[in-house]
Amino acid sequence: MRHLLPRSWSPATGDVRVGGASLSSLAGRFGTPLLVTDEAHLLARLDAFREAFGPATTLVYAGKAFLCGALLEHLDRAGWWVDVVSAGEMEIVSRAGLDAGRILMHGNAKPRGELADALACGVGRIVVDHPGEVDVLAGLAATVGREAPVLIRLNADVAAVTHEKVKTTGARAQFGMDLATAARVVADAATRAGISLRGVHIHVGSQIRDLSTFRRAAAAVVSFLEPVRSAFPERVDVDLGGGLPVPYLRDDATTDVDAYAAAILGGLDEARAADRLGDHRLFIEPGRSVVATSTVTLYRVEARKTLPDGTELIAVDGGLSDNPRPSLYGQRYEVLAVSRAGEGPERRFHVVGRHCETGDIVNEAALLPDSTVPGDLVAVPVTGAYAHAMSSRYNGLRRPAVVYSADGEAREVVRRETLDDLVACDPILSARPPGSPRHP
Ligand code: LLP
């Protein structure tokens, strides 16, 4: 189970701490649900990518996995770029003070206005997803008076195996362009005023367990580059996207950043050895594998009951609204006892969230102390990516807080939404006084 937990998670029994701070006291201080990040674990992940890929690789964090000011400060200091897909993400990253030249813009349907703003503020790269985008960018470049530094996104089928909803290459994928179309777009872009063609991008999908897929992705990009090499500058950008998986359940294998780097760098080395690559600059865009395992979500148990078939069920005070992944992808999570850590005997519980949806399930058979009752705290690991970032206010729930914990000190990096936040966009309700007594 250790591979699912923040490194500082200890002890196994008694008062469990993350980053030296007691989870029970954090729950008391910040409320639940609460995302708790082991900041040292997070920083070690940033270092692990740098060490595995070396100084020459451009590390681009996929902002969609999770963004906040504190994380962006760390990324900035560590020299990372950030990939954004909307004006909203762009605003978040810009406010954090990241140099626009280290922002990479993605999107399969980028609104014109967002492209214009990105160009005007001088983003580092814009990834072209469809042929028409070159026209739009050339036009905008003339208006804004700045060249668009572009990568061309390929959709090469490298037989990626993952959940259908996070596979981004193949015959029916809505991202990028097939190789023949991409070659035409390259030829067109190379001659256009206002377009600075820099390189090629591919993101085969997310949670790619078979690392040889990345080697195939590297090979696909290289074999695309060969016939069109003359269209690119001397040194071409090769962006291989993200997709390194993380373990969610105790039996899931750990995937190692070094093995990931070896697959990618090995793939490029083969091409280099065969003189097929030429001078290039490697970009990678990991998201999930940077932040996921640094974080756990703390929940309070609110209900326990026995179902008609004898199953013992516990329901926690969050779920679908703070982590839609079980409902979207059928992902299941481990559930760990916090206030009763180490207590025996254990039994299997069906653990669900509090939402009005039958799919709001955390785990159908979590092993927890039999003594678990309402009021107890439990933790769900590996929630640092695509949980808070995909959270909603479904059922009128307020998005939870996120705290970073290090050296026994915890700081709120995202505060919990208030009831006022919940009605803030409603002109009628936001003008009225609170309607019900508030319990903090
Ligand atoms: N680059 C591009 C162009 C992407 O579309 C993505 C993820 C990444 C990089 C980062 O991939 P990662 O390293 O995080 O696998 N909501 C889903 C994941 C969607 C991923 C979308 N694109 C989930 O919760 O599993």
PDB file of C-alpha atoms in Angstrom, residues 90-324:
ATOM      1  CA  MET A  90      -4.153  30.832 -18.849  1.00  0.00           C
ATOM      2  CA  GLU A  91      -5.351  33.388 -16.296  1.00  0.00           C
ATOM      3  CA  ILE A  92      -4.456  31.124 -13.371  1.00  0.00           C
ATOM      4  CA  VAL A  93      -0.967  30.484 -14.699  1.00  0.00           C
ATOM      5  CA  SER A  94      -0.339  34.119 -15.644  1.00  0.00           C
ATOM      6  CA  ARG A  95      -1.477  35.373 -12.242  1.00  0.00           C
ATOM      7  CA  ALA A  96       1.042  33.053 -10.637  1.00  0.00           C
ATOM      8  CA  GLY A  97       3.679  35.017 -12.500  1.00  0.00           C
ATOM      9  CA  LEU A  98       4.914  32.283 -14.825  1.00  0.00           C
ATOM     10  CA  ASP A  99       6.629  33.807 -17.818  1.00  0.00           C
ATOM     11  CA  ALA A 100       4.271  33.578 -20.820  1.00  0.00           C
ATOM     12  CA  GLY A 101       7.142  32.112 -22.816  1.00  0.00           C
ATOM     13  CA  ARG A 102       6.848  29.004 -20.636  1.00  0.00           C
ATOM     14  CA  ILE A 103       3.146  28.452 -21.371  1.00  0.00           C
ATOM     15  CA  LEU A 104       2.106  25.914 -23.976  1.00  0.00           C
ATOM     16  CA  MET A 105      -1.427  26.199 -25.290  1.00  0.00           C
ATOM     17  CA  HIS A 106      -3.491  23.165 -26.197  1.00  0.00           C
ATOM     18  CA  GLY A 107      -7.095  22.635 -27.262  1.00  0.00           C
ATOM     19  CA  ASN A 108      -9.085  21.020 -30.041  1.00  0.00           C
ATOM     20  CA  ALA A 109     -11.525  23.958 -30.221  1.00  0.00           C
ATOM     21  CA  LYS A 110      -9.653  27.021 -29.099  1.00  0.00           C
ATOM     22  CA  PRO A 111     -11.882  30.090 -29.357  1.00  0.00           C
ATOM     23  CA  ARG A 112     -10.423  32.789 -31.601  1.00  0.00           C
ATOM     24  CA  GLY A 113     -10.365  35.326 -28.800  1.00  0.00           C
ATOM     25  CA  GLU A 114      -8.385  32.968 -26.573  1.00  0.00           C
ATOM     26  CA  LEU A 115      -5.869  32.367 -29.353  1.00  0.00           C
ATOM     27  CA  ALA A 116      -5.538  36.120 -29.900  1.00  0.00           C
ATOM     28  CA  ASP A 117      -4.912  36.705 -26.191  1.00  0.00           C
ATOM     29  CA  ALA A 118      -2.400  33.863 -26.028  1.00  0.00           C
ATOM     30  CA  LEU A 119      -0.521  35.271 -28.998  1.00  0.00           C
ATOM     31  CA  ALA A 120      -0.606  38.812 -27.644  1.00  0.00           C
ATOM     32  CA  CYS A 121       0.900  37.804 -24.319  1.00  0.00           C
ATOM     33  CA  GLY A 122       3.641  35.803 -26.022  1.00  0.00           C
ATOM     34  CA  VAL A 123       2.946  32.165 -25.118  1.00  0.00           C
ATOM     35  CA  GLY A 124       5.842  29.795 -25.721  1.00  0.00           C
ATOM     36  CA  ARG A 125       4.032  27.344 -28.004  1.00  0.00           C
ATOM     37  CA  ILE A 126       0.565  26.871 -29.502  1.00  0.00           C
ATOM     38  CA  VAL A 127      -0.304  23.324 -30.503  1.00  0.00           C
ATOM     39  CA  VAL A 128      -2.257  23.290 -33.755  1.00  0.00           C
ATOM     40  CA  ASP A 129      -5.001  20.682 -33.600  1.00  0.00           C
ATOM     41  CA  HIS A 130      -6.774  21.083 -36.941  1.00  0.00           C
ATOM     42  CA  PRO A 131      -5.936  22.501 -40.418  1.00  0.00           C
ATOM     43  CA  GLY A 132      -8.125  25.606 -40.081  1.00  0.00           C
ATOM     44  CA  GLU A 133      -6.181  26.764 -37.069  1.00  0.00           C
ATOM     45  CA  VAL A 134      -3.202  27.733 -39.217  1.00  0.00           C
ATOM     46  CA  ASP A 135      -5.376  30.242 -41.110  1.00  0.00           C
ATOM     47  CA  VAL A 136      -6.758  31.655 -37.894  1.00  0.00           C
ATOM     48  CA  LEU A 137      -3.297  32.001 -36.372  1.00  0.00           C
ATOM     49  CA  ALA A 138      -1.807  33.572 -39.502  1.00  0.00           C
ATOM     50  CA  GLY A 139      -4.604  36.156 -39.484  1.00  0.00           C
ATOM     51  CA  LEU A 140      -4.209  36.867 -35.783  1.00  0.00           C
ATOM     52  CA  ALA A 141      -0.441  37.109 -36.088  1.00  0.00           C
ATOM     53  CA  ALA A 142      -0.874  39.923 -38.607  1.00  0.00           C
ATOM     54  CA  THR A 143      -3.272  41.770 -36.291  1.00  0.00           C
ATOM     55  CA  VAL A 144      -1.332  41.214 -33.088  1.00  0.00           C
ATOM     56  CA  GLY A 145       2.043  41.791 -34.745  1.00  0.00           C
ATOM     57  CA  ARG A 146       3.643  38.671 -33.340  1.00  0.00           C
ATOM     58  CA  GLU A 147       4.530  35.334 -34.955  1.00  0.00           C
ATOM     59  CA  ALA A 148       2.750  32.237 -33.676  1.00  0.00           C
ATOM     60  CA  PRO A 149       5.255  29.583 -32.465  1.00  0.00           C
ATOM     61  CA  VAL A 150       3.423  26.369 -33.345  1.00  0.00           C
ATOM     62  CA  LEU A 151       3.651  22.621 -32.908  1.00  0.00           C
ATOM     63  CA  ILE A 152       1.559  20.345 -35.123  1.00  0.00           C
ATOM     64  CA  ARG A 153      -0.456  17.732 -33.226  1.00  0.00           C
ATOM     65  CA  LEU A 154      -0.359  14.261 -34.718  1.00  0.00           C
ATOM     66  CA  ASN A 155      -2.899  11.517 -34.330  1.00  0.00           C
ATOM     67  CA  ALA A 156      -0.775   8.444 -35.037  1.00  0.00           C
ATOM     68  CA  ASP A 157      -2.262   5.142 -33.972  1.00  0.00           C
ATOM     69  CA  VAL A 158       0.351   3.559 -31.729  1.00  0.00           C
ATOM     70  CA  ALA A 159      -2.071   0.986 -30.294  1.00  0.00           C
ATOM     71  CA  ALA A 160      -2.325   2.674 -26.911  1.00  0.00           C
ATOM     72  CA  VAL A 161      -4.164   0.559 -24.360  1.00  0.00           C
ATOM     73  CA  THR A 162      -6.116   2.454 -21.696  1.00  0.00           C
ATOM     74  CA  HIS A 163      -9.656   3.442 -20.731  1.00  0.00           C
ATOM     75  CA  GLU A 164     -11.538   4.508 -23.888  1.00  0.00           C
ATOM     76  CA  LYS A 165     -12.366   7.879 -22.351  1.00  0.00           C
ATOM     77  CA  VAL A 166      -8.726   8.864 -21.917  1.00  0.00           C
ATOM     78  CA  LYS A 167      -7.342   7.434 -25.158  1.00  0.00           C
ATOM     79  CA  THR A 168      -6.505  10.325 -27.467  1.00  0.00           C
ATOM     80  CA  THR A 169      -5.152   8.588 -30.561  1.00  0.00           C
ATOM     81  CA  GLY A 170      -6.760   6.214 -33.060  1.00  0.00           C
ATOM     82  CA  ALA A 171      -9.339   6.270 -35.847  1.00  0.00           C
ATOM     83  CA  ARG A 172     -12.079   7.974 -33.837  1.00  0.00           C
ATOM     84  CA  ALA A 173     -10.003  10.272 -31.642  1.00  0.00           C
ATOM     85  CA  GLN A 174     -11.031  13.934 -31.793  1.00  0.00           C
ATOM     86  CA  PHE A 175      -7.530  15.286 -31.222  1.00  0.00           C
ATOM     87  CA  GLY A 176      -4.792  16.131 -33.700  1.00  0.00           C
ATOM     88  CA  MET A 177      -4.495  15.169 -37.351  1.00  0.00           C
ATOM     89  CA  ASP A 178      -3.789  11.965 -39.232  1.00  0.00           C
ATOM     90  CA  LEU A 179      -0.322  11.850 -40.757  1.00  0.00           C
ATOM     91  CA  ALA A 180      -1.320  12.793 -44.321  1.00  0.00           C
ATOM     92  CA  THR A 181      -3.334  15.797 -43.137  1.00  0.00           C
ATOM     93  CA  ALA A 182      -0.576  16.815 -40.731  1.00  0.00           C
ATOM     94  CA  ALA A 183       1.996  16.667 -43.565  1.00  0.00           C
ATOM     95  CA  ARG A 184      -0.168  19.012 -45.660  1.00  0.00           C
ATOM     96  CA  VAL A 185      -0.560  21.380 -42.718  1.00  0.00           C
ATOM     97  CA  VAL A 186       3.203  21.387 -42.167  1.00  0.00           C
ATOM     98  CA  ALA A 187       3.831  22.240 -45.818  1.00  0.00           C
ATOM     99  CA  ASP A 188       1.261  25.031 -45.603  1.00  0.00           C
ATOM    100  CA  ALA A 189       2.455  26.393 -42.243  1.00  0.00           C
ATOM    101  CA  ALA A 190       6.088  26.419 -43.375  1.00  0.00           C
ATOM    102  CA  THR A 191       5.349  29.020 -46.009  1.00  0.00           C
ATOM    103  CA  ARG A 192       2.914  31.208 -44.086  1.00  0.00           C
ATOM    104  CA  ALA A 193       3.809  34.644 -42.840  1.00  0.00           C
ATOM    105  CA  GLY A 194       3.052  34.910 -39.137  1.00  0.00           C
ATOM    106  CA  ILE A 195       3.556  31.200 -38.462  1.00  0.00           C
ATOM    107  CA  SER A 196       6.773  29.982 -36.903  1.00  0.00           C
ATOM    108  CA  LEU A 197       6.743  26.225 -37.276  1.00  0.00           C
ATOM    109  CA  ARG A 198       8.676  24.725 -34.359  1.00  0.00           C
ATOM    110  CA  GLY A 199       7.865  21.054 -34.146  1.00  0.00           C
ATOM    111  CA  VAL A 200       5.512  18.152 -33.674  1.00  0.00           C
ATOM    112  CA  HIS A 201       3.329  16.967 -30.806  1.00  0.00           C
ATOM    113  CA  ILE A 202       1.657  13.706 -29.884  1.00  0.00           C
ATOM    114  CA  HIS A 203      -0.241  12.716 -26.736  1.00  0.00           C
ATOM    115  CA  VAL A 204      -1.336   9.128 -27.088  1.00  0.00           C
ATOM    116  CA  GLY A 205      -3.554   9.030 -24.014  1.00  0.00           C
ATOM    117  CA  SER A 206      -3.533   8.893 -20.250  1.00  0.00           C
ATOM    118  CA  GLN A 207      -2.811   6.016 -17.811  1.00  0.00           C
ATOM    119  CA  ILE A 208      -0.667   4.223 -20.412  1.00  0.00           C
ATOM    120  CA  ARG A 209       0.565   1.180 -18.498  1.00  0.00           C
ATOM    121  CA  ASP A 210       2.638  -0.364 -21.270  1.00  0.00           C
ATOM    122  CA  LEU A 211       5.664   1.926 -21.448  1.00  0.00           C
ATOM    123  CA  SER A 212       6.669   0.576 -24.864  1.00  0.00           C
ATOM    124  CA  THR A 213       3.753   2.674 -26.167  1.00  0.00           C
ATOM    125  CA  PHE A 214       5.890   5.786 -25.542  1.00  0.00           C
ATOM    126  CA  ARG A 215       8.737   4.274 -27.538  1.00  0.00           C
ATOM    127  CA  ARG A 216       6.289   3.711 -30.411  1.00  0.00           C
ATOM    128  CA  ALA A 217       5.020   7.285 -30.040  1.00  0.00           C
ATOM    129  CA  ALA A 218       8.585   8.585 -30.310  1.00  0.00           C
ATOM    130  CA  ALA A 219       9.139   6.435 -33.391  1.00  0.00           C
ATOM    131  CA  ALA A 220       5.882   7.666 -34.960  1.00  0.00           C
ATOM    132  CA  VAL A 221       6.927  11.284 -34.538  1.00  0.00           C
ATOM    133  CA  VAL A 222      10.372  10.595 -35.985  1.00  0.00           C
ATOM    134  CA  SER A 223       9.022   8.800 -39.018  1.00  0.00           C
ATOM    135  CA  PHE A 224       6.638  11.678 -39.591  1.00  0.00           C
ATOM    136  CA  LEU A 225       9.489  14.179 -39.308  1.00  0.00           C
ATOM    137  CA  GLU A 226      11.771  12.542 -41.837  1.00  0.00           C
ATOM    138  CA  PRO A 227       9.886  13.393 -45.034  1.00  0.00           C
ATOM    139  CA  VAL A 228       8.987  16.903 -43.867  1.00  0.00           C
ATOM    140  CA  ARG A 229      12.210  17.763 -42.000  1.00  0.00           C
ATOM    141  CA  SER A 230      13.106  20.566 -44.390  1.00  0.00           C
ATOM    142  CA  ALA A 231       9.964  22.464 -43.404  1.00  0.00           C
ATOM    143  CA  PHE A 232      11.205  22.785 -39.813  1.00  0.00           C
ATOM    144  CA  PRO A 233      14.001  24.857 -38.364  1.00  0.00           C
ATOM    145  CA  GLU A 234      17.370  23.251 -37.723  1.00  0.00           C
ATOM    146  CA  ARG A 235      16.331  22.218 -34.226  1.00  0.00           C
ATOM    147  CA  VAL A 236      12.875  20.737 -34.124  1.00  0.00           C
ATOM    148  CA  ASP A 237      10.645  20.406 -31.029  1.00  0.00           C
ATOM    149  CA  VAL A 238       9.503  16.865 -30.330  1.00  0.00           C
ATOM    150  CA  ASP A 239       6.660  16.939 -27.793  1.00  0.00           C
ATOM    151  CA  LEU A 240       5.555  13.487 -26.638  1.00  0.00           C
ATOM    152  CA  GLY A 241       2.710  14.594 -24.357  1.00  0.00           C
ATOM    153  CA  GLY A 242       1.875  13.014 -21.004  1.00  0.00           C
ATOM    154  CA  GLY A 243       0.317   9.735 -19.968  1.00  0.00           C
ATOM    155  CA  LEU A 244       2.576   8.098 -17.369  1.00  0.00           C
ATOM    156  CA  PRO A 245       0.165   6.127 -15.175  1.00  0.00           C
ATOM    157  CA  VAL A 246      -0.198   6.061 -11.402  1.00  0.00           C
ATOM    158  CA  PRO A 247      -1.417   3.205  -9.202  1.00  0.00           C
ATOM    159  CA  TYR A 248      -4.830   3.683  -7.603  1.00  0.00           C
ATOM    160  CA  LEU A 249      -5.383   0.299  -5.966  1.00  0.00           C
ATOM    161  CA  ARG A 250      -3.068  -1.786  -3.792  1.00  0.00           C
ATOM    162  CA  ASP A 251      -2.407  -4.335  -6.541  1.00  0.00           C
ATOM    163  CA  ASP A 252      -1.664  -1.737  -9.221  1.00  0.00           C
ATOM    164  CA  ALA A 253       1.977  -1.648 -10.242  1.00  0.00           C
ATOM    165  CA  THR A 254       4.051   1.442  -9.515  1.00  0.00           C
ATOM    166  CA  THR A 255       5.322   3.123 -12.601  1.00  0.00           C
ATOM    167  CA  ASP A 256       8.694   4.550 -12.399  1.00  0.00           C
ATOM    168  CA  VAL A 257       9.732   7.902 -13.883  1.00  0.00           C
ATOM    169  CA  ASP A 258      13.151   6.454 -14.806  1.00  0.00           C
ATOM    170  CA  ALA A 259      11.565   3.621 -16.793  1.00  0.00           C
ATOM    171  CA  TYR A 260       9.307   6.141 -18.526  1.00  0.00           C
ATOM    172  CA  ALA A 261      12.325   8.309 -19.410  1.00  0.00           C
ATOM    173  CA  ALA A 262      14.209   5.242 -20.629  1.00  0.00           C
ATOM    174  CA  ALA A 263      11.332   4.312 -22.962  1.00  0.00           C
ATOM    175  CA  ILE A 264      11.153   7.789 -24.463  1.00  0.00           C
ATOM    176  CA  LEU A 265      14.859   8.556 -24.597  1.00  0.00           C
ATOM    177  CA  GLY A 266      15.567   5.019 -25.836  1.00  0.00           C
ATOM    178  CA  GLY A 267      13.058   5.493 -28.667  1.00  0.00           C
ATOM    179  CA  LEU A 268      14.694   8.755 -29.673  1.00  0.00           C
ATOM    180  CA  ASP A 269      18.209   7.283 -29.352  1.00  0.00           C
ATOM    181  CA  GLU A 270      17.355   4.512 -31.806  1.00  0.00           C
ATOM    182  CA  ALA A 271      16.271   7.118 -34.335  1.00  0.00           C
ATOM    183  CA  ARG A 272      19.349   9.225 -33.647  1.00  0.00           C
ATOM    184  CA  ALA A 273      21.617   6.239 -34.112  1.00  0.00           C
ATOM    185  CA  ALA A 274      19.981   5.561 -37.467  1.00  0.00           C
ATOM    186  CA  ASP A 275      20.538   9.249 -38.352  1.00  0.00           C
ATOM    187  CA  ARG A 276      16.834   9.798 -38.682  1.00  0.00           C
ATOM    188  CA  LEU A 277      16.241  12.356 -35.944  1.00  0.00           C
ATOM    189  CA  GLY A 278      18.572  15.312 -36.274  1.00  0.00           C
ATOM    190  CA  ASP A 279      18.852  18.153 -33.790  1.00  0.00           C
ATOM    191  CA  HIS A 280      15.795  18.307 -31.579  1.00  0.00           C
ATOM    192  CA  ARG A 281      14.435  19.522 -28.265  1.00  0.00           C
ATOM    193  CA  LEU A 282      12.322  17.060 -26.286  1.00  0.00           C
ATOM    194  CA  PHE A 283       9.174  18.209 -24.478  1.00  0.00           C
ATOM    195  CA  ILE A 284       7.044  16.012 -22.208  1.00  0.00           C
ATOM    196  CA  GLU A 285       3.727  16.966 -20.596  1.00  0.00           C
ATOM    197  CA  PRO A 286       3.052  14.846 -17.521  1.00  0.00           C
ATOM    198  CA  GLY A 287       0.108  15.794 -15.313  1.00  0.00           C
ATOM    199  CA  ARG A 288      -1.267  12.966 -13.190  1.00  0.00           C
ATOM    200  CA  SER A 289       2.090  11.352 -12.444  1.00  0.00           C
ATOM    201  CA  VAL A 290       3.443  14.629 -11.058  1.00  0.00           C
ATOM    202  CA  VAL A 291       0.740  15.331  -8.486  1.00  0.00           C
ATOM    203  CA  ALA A 292      -1.544  12.325  -7.903  1.00  0.00           C
ATOM    204  CA  THR A 293       0.259  10.316  -5.222  1.00  0.00           C
ATOM    205  CA  SER A 294       1.250  13.323  -3.109  1.00  0.00           C
ATOM    206  CA  THR A 295      -2.329  13.788  -1.961  1.00  0.00           C
ATOM    207  CA  VAL A 296      -5.090  12.076   0.020  1.00  0.00           C
ATOM    208  CA  THR A 297      -8.682  13.139   0.526  1.00  0.00           C
ATOM    209  CA  LEU A 298      -9.928  13.052   4.098  1.00  0.00           C
ATOM    210  CA  TYR A 299     -13.606  12.260   4.578  1.00  0.00           C
ATOM    211  CA  ARG A 300     -15.769  11.931   7.634  1.00  0.00           C
ATOM    212  CA  VAL A 301     -18.008   8.889   7.842  1.00  0.00           C
ATOM    213  CA  GLU A 302     -21.612  10.095   8.150  1.00  0.00           C
ATOM    214  CA  ALA A 303     -23.639   6.909   7.987  1.00  0.00           C
ATOM    215  CA  ARG A 304     -23.357   3.160   8.462  1.00  0.00           C
ATOM    216  CA  LYS A 305     -26.046   0.632   7.610  1.00  0.00           C
ATOM    217  CA  THR A 306     -26.614  -2.951   6.521  1.00  0.00           C
ATOM    218  CA  LEU A 307     -28.066  -3.468   3.051  1.00  0.00           C
ATOM    219  CA  PRO A 308     -30.831  -6.060   2.411  1.00  0.00           C
ATOM    220  CA  ASP A 309     -28.225  -8.511   1.044  1.00  0.00           C
ATOM    221  CA  GLY A 310     -26.153  -8.227   4.222  1.00  0.00           C
ATOM    222  CA  THR A 311     -23.510  -5.865   2.781  1.00  0.00           C
ATOM    223  CA  GLU A 312     -22.198  -3.433   5.355  1.00  0.00           C
ATOM    224  CA  LEU A 313     -22.184   0.123   3.944  1.00  0.00           C
ATOM    225  CA  ILE A 314     -20.599   3.348   5.060  1.00  0.00           C
ATOM    226  CA  ALA A 315     -21.264   6.729   3.458  1.00  0.00           C
ATOM    227  CA  VAL A 316     -18.801   9.629   3.624  1.00  0.00           C
ATOM    228  CA  ASP A 317     -19.355  13.379   3.471  1.00  0.00           C
ATOM    229  CA  GLY A 318     -18.105  13.867  -0.124  1.00  0.00           C
ATOM    230  CA  GLY A 319     -17.731  11.780  -3.288  1.00  0.00           C
ATOM    231  CA  LEU A 320     -18.863  12.580  -6.817  1.00  0.00           C
ATOM    232  CA  SER A 321     -18.580  16.372  -6.383  1.00  0.00           C
ATOM    233  CA  ASP A 322     -14.959  16.297  -5.158  1.00  0.00           C
ATOM    234  CA  ASN A 323     -13.888  13.309  -7.267  1.00  0.00           C
ATOM    235  CA  PRO A 324     -15.991  12.313 -10.295  1.00  0.00           C
TER     236      PRO A 324
END
